[in-house]
Every structure is written in C-alpha cells, then in structure tokens.
Amino acid sequence: MVYLVGAGPGDIELFTLKAVNILKKADVILYDALVNEEFIQFCKEDSLKINVGKRKGHHIKNQDEINELLIKYAKEKDIVVRLKGGTPFVFGRGYEEVKALKQIGITPTIISGVSSTTSVPESFMIPSIDRSFSDSYRTITGHDLEIFNEIVTSYHKRENLIIMMGAYKAKQIVESLLNKGFPASTPIAYLSKGTTKDEKCLKFTLEEVSKKDDTFFEELKKLTPVITYVGETIKASY
C-alpha cells in the first residue's frame, strides 16, 4: 500500500489523526523539505525516513528520482508513505506521483492535509472570505510570471489573491498587479512560516512595496516559505 499524505502547513498539531495513524504503520516515509520533522515521533522506530525535499535552488531529489523511489519501495515494502507539505494535490506535484504509481499497477490512497493556502492566512487572523470585503479568493503560483500574468488579467475589488511561491518574484508581481489596474492602495501581506513559532506577517500597500529597494526583496527571500496575500480582506485583521 502506498499513501500520499498531507502534513499540513507546519504546526505539528495540524497533522490529521488519519495521517498520524498511517505514519505509525509505515515502513518507509519519503518526506518533503517543508514537513515539520517532529513527525518522526509518530513513526515506527525501525521505519526508513528519507528526505526528498525540493527548495528553491536546491533539490535533494528531483521529481523523476522521487517517482523512482516510490516505485522501488512500493515493490519492496508493505506500507509506503509519501509525506507532503500542506495537502497532496495543491501545488505539490501529487498527481504526477499518482500517475507514476498507476503505471506499475498501484493506485495509492490519498490522505488530505490542512492546506497552507487557507490555514496560514487564518493563523494571522486574515480570512480568505469576509463579507465586508470579499466574495471570493483565488490561489495561484507566483514562481512563473508568464503563467501568473495569463491568469491574473484584471483587478476585482472583492476578490483576494493568495500567491504561493512568489517571494522570489515579489518585485515583478507587484509591478504586474499595478500595471493591471490594481489600486496603489491595495493591501498586500507577506506571510512567512505561518502556523510555526517563527511565523511573521509583513503588511503594506502595493504602492509601498513598489518603492522598496533591492535589499527589501533580498531579505524577503530569506523568509521563505512565504505566502503573498493581496486584497482588501487584509483590513479585517487590523
């Protein structure tokens, strides 16, 4: 049996009971860089724990290698867990791993986790939806500006943007939003390491960020993982 398990946003107490129960039985755990390593307390003492994390500029294992390890251990062991930050199918390449396993006749079980896209803003008391400010939110990756610009084409006052993996393109993202008609007064927040003891929230307007020098953006990169939240709903947290 192979399980793709969501480990949540960082706080070990946000592991689900279902995730904990399967970790207790697992023979092999392949885990991501963003997974809280305190998960080891839930594992069998003799289980094999392999860090296959991918971070900006440093990949312990690339995706093809991770797929190969999953296939290898699926053939050799009884219970294999692929432990992923957040939840398996939100910006986690989870379905690529499902397809690789299906090619050898194995259909994994998915155990959803608490997604950082909503739990991290909530940890700073920023709601995804608040009827005073918004009716919808959109979650989007920020690491590819071409894709970002294709999807975010205009300003919608009552829609919030939750931008994942955007810290390294923070300057370009703000420039893009202003060019697309987002008011300079639009609130923006950088939410770093949400739900953990090191969490940090930086709040500005788009105009304020557009005037920052390169030092600010270099320091922002050091705070990853960072979620960029854009929208009037940030005002609900003041």
CSV table of C-alpha atoms in Angstrom, one decimal, residues 21-233:
chain,number,residue,atom,x,y,z
A,21,ASN,CA,-2.4,6.7,12.3
A,22,ILE,CA,-0.8,5.7,8.9
A,23,LEU,CA,2.6,7.0,10.0
A,24,LYS,CA,2.5,4.6,12.9
A,25,LYS,CA,2.3,1.7,10.4
A,26,ALA,CA,4.6,2.9,7.7
A,27,ASP,CA,7.8,1.0,6.7
A,28,VAL,CA,9.1,3.9,4.5
A,29,ILE,CA,8.4,7.6,4.6
A,30,LEU,CA,9.5,9.9,1.8
A,31,TYR,CA,9.1,13.4,3.1
A,32,ASP,CA,9.3,17.0,1.8
A,33,ALA,CA,11.6,19.8,2.9
A,34,LEU,CA,8.6,21.8,4.3
A,35,VAL,CA,7.4,19.0,6.5
A,36,ASN,CA,7.9,19.5,10.2
A,37,GLU,CA,10.5,16.9,11.2
A,38,GLU,CA,8.8,16.3,14.5
A,39,PHE,CA,6.6,13.9,12.5
A,40,ILE,CA,9.3,11.3,13.4
A,41,GLN,CA,7.6,10.9,16.9
A,42,PHE,CA,4.7,9.2,15.2
A,43,CYS,CA,6.7,6.7,13.2
A,44,LYS,CA,7.9,3.2,14.0
A,45,GLU,CA,11.4,3.2,15.3
A,46,ASP,CA,12.7,1.0,12.5
A,47,SER,CA,11.0,2.8,9.7
A,48,LEU,CA,13.1,4.2,6.9
A,49,LYS,CA,12.8,8.0,6.7
A,50,ILE,CA,14.1,9.7,3.5
A,51,ASN,CA,14.2,13.5,2.9
A,52,VAL,CA,13.4,14.1,-0.7
A,53,GLY,CA,12.8,17.8,-0.3
A,54,LYS,CA,12.9,20.4,-3.1
A,55,ARG,CA,13.6,24.0,-2.2
A,56,LYS,CA,14.4,27.0,-4.4
A,57,GLY,CA,17.8,26.4,-5.9
A,58,HIS,CA,18.4,23.1,-4.0
A,59,HIS,CA,16.8,19.8,-4.8
A,60,ILE,CA,17.8,16.8,-2.7
A,61,LYS,CA,15.8,14.7,-5.2
A,62,ASN,CA,14.2,15.8,-8.5
A,63,GLN,CA,10.7,14.7,-9.3
A,64,ASP,CA,11.7,11.8,-11.5
A,65,GLU,CA,14.0,10.5,-8.7
A,66,ILE,CA,11.2,10.8,-6.2
A,67,ASN,CA,8.9,8.8,-8.5
A,68,GLU,CA,11.6,6.1,-8.9
A,69,LEU,CA,12.0,5.8,-5.1
A,70,LEU,CA,8.2,5.5,-4.7
A,71,ILE,CA,8.1,2.7,-7.2
A,72,LYS,CA,11.2,1.0,-5.7
A,73,TYR,CA,9.8,0.9,-2.2
A,74,ALA,CA,6.2,0.1,-3.3
A,75,LYS,CA,7.7,-3.1,-4.7
A,76,GLU,CA,9.8,-3.9,-1.7
A,77,LYS,CA,7.8,-2.8,1.4
A,78,ASP,CA,4.3,-3.3,2.8
A,79,ILE,CA,3.4,0.3,3.6
A,80,VAL,CA,5.0,3.4,1.9
A,81,VAL,CA,4.1,7.0,2.8
A,82,ARG,CA,4.8,10.0,0.6
A,83,LEU,CA,4.5,12.8,3.2
A,84,LYS,CA,3.9,16.2,1.5
A,85,GLY,CA,3.6,19.7,2.9
A,86,GLY,CA,0.1,21.0,3.0
A,87,THR,CA,-2.2,18.7,1.1
A,88,PRO,CA,-1.1,16.4,-1.7
A,89,PHE,CA,-2.8,18.0,-4.7
A,90,VAL,CA,-2.3,21.7,-4.0
A,91,PHE,CA,1.0,22.8,-5.7
A,92,GLY,CA,2.6,19.6,-4.6
A,93,ARG,CA,3.0,17.5,-7.8
A,94,GLY,CA,1.0,14.9,-6.1
A,95,TYR,CA,-0.8,13.7,-9.2
A,96,GLU,CA,2.5,13.2,-11.0
A,97,GLU,CA,3.3,10.7,-8.3
A,98,VAL,CA,-0.1,9.1,-8.6
A,99,LYS,CA,0.4,8.6,-12.4
A,100,ALA,CA,3.9,7.1,-11.9
A,101,LEU,CA,2.5,4.6,-9.5
A,102,LYS,CA,-0.5,3.8,-11.7
A,103,GLN,CA,1.9,2.9,-14.5
A,104,ILE,CA,3.1,-0.1,-12.4
A,105,GLY,CA,-0.4,-1.1,-11.3
A,106,ILE,CA,-0.5,0.6,-7.9
A,107,THR,CA,-3.3,3.1,-7.1
A,108,PRO,CA,-2.3,5.0,-3.9
A,109,THR,CA,-4.6,6.2,-1.2
A,110,ILE,CA,-4.8,9.9,-0.7
A,111,ILE,CA,-4.9,11.4,2.9
A,112,SER,CA,-5.7,15.1,2.6
A,113,GLY,CA,-3.9,17.5,4.9
A,114,VAL,CA,-4.6,21.0,6.1
A,115,SER,CA,-3.8,23.3,3.2
A,116,SER,CA,-1.5,26.2,3.9
A,117,THR,CA,-3.4,28.3,1.4
A,118,THR,CA,-6.1,29.0,4.0
A,119,SER,CA,-4.6,27.9,7.3
A,120,VAL,CA,-1.6,30.3,7.1
A,121,PRO,CA,-3.7,33.4,6.5
A,122,GLU,CA,-6.0,32.2,9.3
A,123,SER,CA,-3.1,31.9,11.6
A,124,PHE,CA,-2.6,35.7,11.2
A,125,MET,CA,-6.4,36.2,11.6
A,126,ILE,CA,-6.7,37.1,7.9
A,127,PRO,CA,-9.9,35.5,6.5
A,128,SER,CA,-10.0,34.2,2.9
A,129,ILE,CA,-13.5,35.5,2.7
A,130,ASP,CA,-15.1,38.3,4.8
A,131,ARG,CA,-18.5,39.6,3.6
A,132,SER,CA,-17.5,43.2,4.4
A,133,PHE,CA,-14.6,43.0,1.9
A,134,SER,CA,-14.8,40.0,-0.4
A,135,ASP,CA,-16.8,37.3,-2.1
A,136,SER,CA,-14.1,35.1,-3.5
A,137,TYR,CA,-10.4,34.2,-3.4
A,138,ARG,CA,-8.0,32.8,-6.0
A,139,THR,CA,-5.0,30.7,-5.2
A,140,ILE,CA,-2.2,30.9,-7.8
A,141,THR,CA,1.5,30.1,-8.1
A,142,GLY,CA,3.9,33.0,-8.3
A,143,HIS,CA,7.1,31.3,-9.4
A,144,ASP,CA,6.2,31.5,-13.1
A,145,LEU,CA,5.4,35.1,-14.1
A,146,GLU,CA,4.2,34.1,-17.6
A,147,ILE,CA,1.5,31.8,-16.1
A,148,PHE,CA,0.7,34.4,-13.4
A,149,ASN,CA,0.1,37.1,-16.0
A,150,GLU,CA,-2.1,34.8,-18.1
A,151,ILE,CA,-4.4,34.1,-15.1
A,152,VAL,CA,-4.4,37.4,-13.3
A,153,THR,CA,-5.6,39.8,-16.0
A,154,SER,CA,-7.5,42.4,-14.1
A,155,TYR,CA,-8.5,43.8,-10.8
A,156,HIS,CA,-11.5,42.6,-8.9
A,157,LYS,CA,-12.2,44.6,-5.8
A,158,ARG,CA,-14.0,41.8,-3.9
A,159,GLU,CA,-11.5,39.0,-4.8
A,160,ASN,CA,-8.4,38.2,-2.8
A,161,LEU,CA,-5.2,36.7,-4.3
A,162,ILE,CA,-3.3,34.1,-2.4
A,163,ILE,CA,0.0,33.7,-4.2
A,164,MET,CA,2.1,30.7,-3.4
A,165,MET,CA,5.9,30.5,-4.1
A,166,GLY,CA,6.1,34.2,-5.0
A,167,ALA,CA,8.8,35.5,-2.8
A,168,TYR,CA,11.5,35.3,-5.4
A,169,LYS,CA,9.3,37.3,-7.9
A,170,ALA,CA,7.8,39.7,-5.4
A,171,LYS,CA,9.0,42.8,-7.1
A,172,GLN,CA,7.8,41.7,-10.5
A,173,ILE,CA,4.4,40.5,-9.1
A,174,VAL,CA,3.7,43.9,-7.5
A,175,GLU,CA,4.7,45.7,-10.8
A,176,SER,CA,2.4,43.4,-12.7
A,177,LEU,CA,-0.5,44.0,-10.4
A,178,LEU,CA,-0.2,47.8,-10.6
A,179,ASN,CA,0.1,47.6,-14.4
A,180,LYS,CA,-3.2,45.5,-14.5
A,181,GLY,CA,-5.1,48.2,-12.7
A,182,PHE,CA,-4.8,47.2,-9.1
A,183,PRO,CA,-5.1,50.4,-7.0
A,184,ALA,CA,-1.9,51.5,-5.4
A,185,SER,CA,-3.7,51.5,-2.0
A,186,THR,CA,-4.5,47.7,-2.3
A,187,PRO,CA,-3.3,45.9,0.8
A,188,ILE,CA,-0.6,43.2,0.5
A,189,ALA,CA,0.8,40.9,3.2
A,190,TYR,CA,3.8,38.6,3.2
A,191,LEU,CA,3.0,35.7,5.5
A,192,SER,CA,6.2,33.8,6.4
A,193,LYS,CA,6.4,30.4,8.1
A,194,GLY,CA,2.7,30.5,9.1
A,195,THR,CA,1.5,28.3,12.0
A,196,THR,CA,5.0,27.8,13.3
A,197,LYS,CA,6.9,29.5,16.2
A,198,ASP,CA,8.8,31.6,13.6
A,199,GLU,CA,5.8,33.0,11.8
A,200,LYS,CA,6.0,36.6,10.7
A,201,CYS,CA,3.5,38.9,8.9
A,202,LEU,CA,4.6,42.0,6.9
A,203,LYS,CA,1.7,44.3,5.8
A,204,PHE,CA,2.0,47.0,3.2
A,205,THR,CA,0.2,48.6,0.3
A,206,LEU,CA,1.2,47.8,-3.3
A,207,GLU,CA,2.5,51.3,-3.6
A,208,GLU,CA,4.7,50.9,-0.5
A,209,VAL,CA,6.2,47.7,-1.8
A,210,SER,CA,6.8,49.2,-5.3
A,211,LYS,CA,9.0,51.8,-3.6
A,212,LYS,CA,11.1,49.3,-1.7
A,213,ASP,CA,14.8,48.9,-2.7
A,214,ASP,CA,16.5,45.6,-3.6
A,215,THR,CA,17.6,45.0,0.0
A,216,PHE,CA,13.9,44.5,1.0
A,217,PHE,CA,13.3,41.9,-1.7
A,218,GLU,CA,16.5,40.0,-0.8
A,219,GLU,CA,15.5,39.9,2.8
A,220,LEU,CA,12.1,38.7,1.8
A,221,LYS,CA,13.6,35.7,0.1
A,222,LYS,CA,15.2,34.7,3.3
A,223,LEU,CA,11.8,34.4,5.0
A,224,THR,CA,10.6,31.6,2.7
A,225,PRO,CA,8.2,29.8,2.7
A,226,VAL,CA,6.2,32.9,2.1
A,227,ILE,CA,2.5,33.3,1.1
A,228,THR,CA,1.7,36.6,-0.6
A,229,TYR,CA,-1.8,37.7,0.2
A,230,VAL,CA,-3.3,40.6,-1.8
A,231,GLY,CA,-6.7,42.1,-1.2
A,232,GLU,CA,-9.0,44.3,0.8
A,233,THR,CA,-9.8,41.5,3.3
